[in-house]
């Protein structure tokens, strides 16, 4: 299996995306009481957006998801 070698900025973008993904999953996995709106903290979204921009990946989802797939292949 090939291993992607990411730049520091690409790795930071992938890690920020994974934190965002885990935050969203945790919100959806919370108690289904129906009274709590689904909220992703703005700081988590901003971190991911800034990391993508610094890595030159903002607006280039195909390249970003290729990097993500290569760096963190599905089990």
Short mmCIF file of C-alpha atoms in Angstrom, two decimals:
data_model
loop_
_atom_site.label_atom_id
_atom_site.label_comp_id
_atom_site.label_asym_id
_atom_site.label_seq_id
_atom_site.Cartn_x
_atom_site.Cartn_y
_atom_site.Cartn_z
CA UNK A 1 0.00 0.00 0.00
CA UNK A 2 1.50 3.38 -0.98
CA UNK A 3 2.11 5.91 1.75
CA UNK A 4 1.65 9.60 1.06
CA UNK A 5 4.36 11.98 2.19
CA UNK A 6 2.61 15.17 3.20
CA UNK A 7 4.06 18.61 3.71
CA UNK A 8 3.66 20.07 7.19
CA UNK A 9 0.80 22.27 5.96
CA UNK A 10 -0.97 19.36 4.27
CA UNK A 11 -0.62 17.23 7.41
CA UNK A 12 -2.00 20.11 9.51
CA UNK A 13 -4.97 20.41 7.12
CA UNK A 14 -5.69 16.68 7.30
CA UNK A 15 -5.44 16.70 11.10
CA UNK A 16 -7.75 19.73 11.37
CA UNK A 17 -10.27 18.00 9.09
CA UNK A 18 -10.13 14.84 11.21
CA UNK A 19 -10.73 16.90 14.39
CA UNK A 20 -13.70 18.53 12.66
CA UNK A 21 -15.01 15.12 11.61
CA UNK A 22 -14.68 13.74 15.15
CA UNK A 23 -16.44 16.81 16.58
CA UNK A 24 -19.36 16.37 14.18
CA UNK A 25 -19.58 12.64 14.92
CA UNK A 26 -19.55 13.30 18.67
CA UNK A 27 -22.39 15.80 18.29
CA UNK A 28 -24.48 13.31 16.32
CA UNK A 29 -23.67 10.50 18.78
CA UNK A 30 -24.90 12.56 21.73
CA UNK A 31 -28.10 11.76 23.60
CA UNK A 32 -31.13 11.90 21.30
CA UNK A 33 -33.11 14.22 23.57
CA UNK A 34 -34.28 16.36 20.66
CA UNK A 35 -33.87 19.55 22.66
CA UNK A 36 -30.29 20.20 21.79
CA UNK A 37 -29.47 21.74 18.40
CA UNK A 38 -26.52 20.34 16.48
CA UNK A 39 -23.70 22.86 16.81
CA UNK A 40 -20.11 22.66 15.64
CA UNK A 41 -17.96 25.11 17.57
CA UNK A 42 -16.94 27.98 15.27
CA UNK A 43 -13.31 27.59 16.36
CA UNK A 44 -13.22 24.02 15.01
CA UNK A 45 -14.61 25.13 11.66
CA UNK A 46 -12.22 28.11 11.52
CA UNK A 47 -9.22 25.89 12.31
CA UNK A 48 -10.06 23.53 9.45
CA UNK A 49 -10.68 26.41 7.02
CA UNK A 50 -7.43 28.16 7.93
CA UNK A 51 -5.42 24.95 7.67
CA UNK A 52 -6.87 24.20 4.22
CA UNK A 53 -6.10 27.74 3.06
CA UNK A 54 -2.50 27.63 4.35
CA UNK A 55 -1.97 24.29 2.59
CA UNK A 56 -3.32 25.72 -0.68
CA UNK A 57 -6.22 23.26 -0.59
CA UNK A 58 -9.18 25.61 -0.08
CA UNK A 59 -11.50 25.07 -3.03
CA UNK A 60 -9.59 21.98 -4.15
CA UNK A 61 -11.59 19.25 -2.47
CA UNK A 62 -10.52 16.51 -4.89
CA UNK A 63 -6.84 17.00 -4.05
CA UNK A 64 -7.54 17.30 -0.34
CA UNK A 65 -9.57 14.08 -0.20
CA UNK A 66 -6.89 12.29 -2.24
CA UNK A 67 -4.33 13.33 0.39
CA UNK A 68 -6.67 12.26 3.16
CA UNK A 69 -7.31 8.87 1.53
CA UNK A 70 -3.58 8.26 0.98
CA UNK A 71 -2.58 9.36 4.49
CA UNK A 72 -5.42 7.73 6.39
CA UNK A 73 -6.73 4.83 4.28
CA UNK A 74 -10.04 3.21 5.29
CA UNK A 75 -9.69 0.16 7.49
#
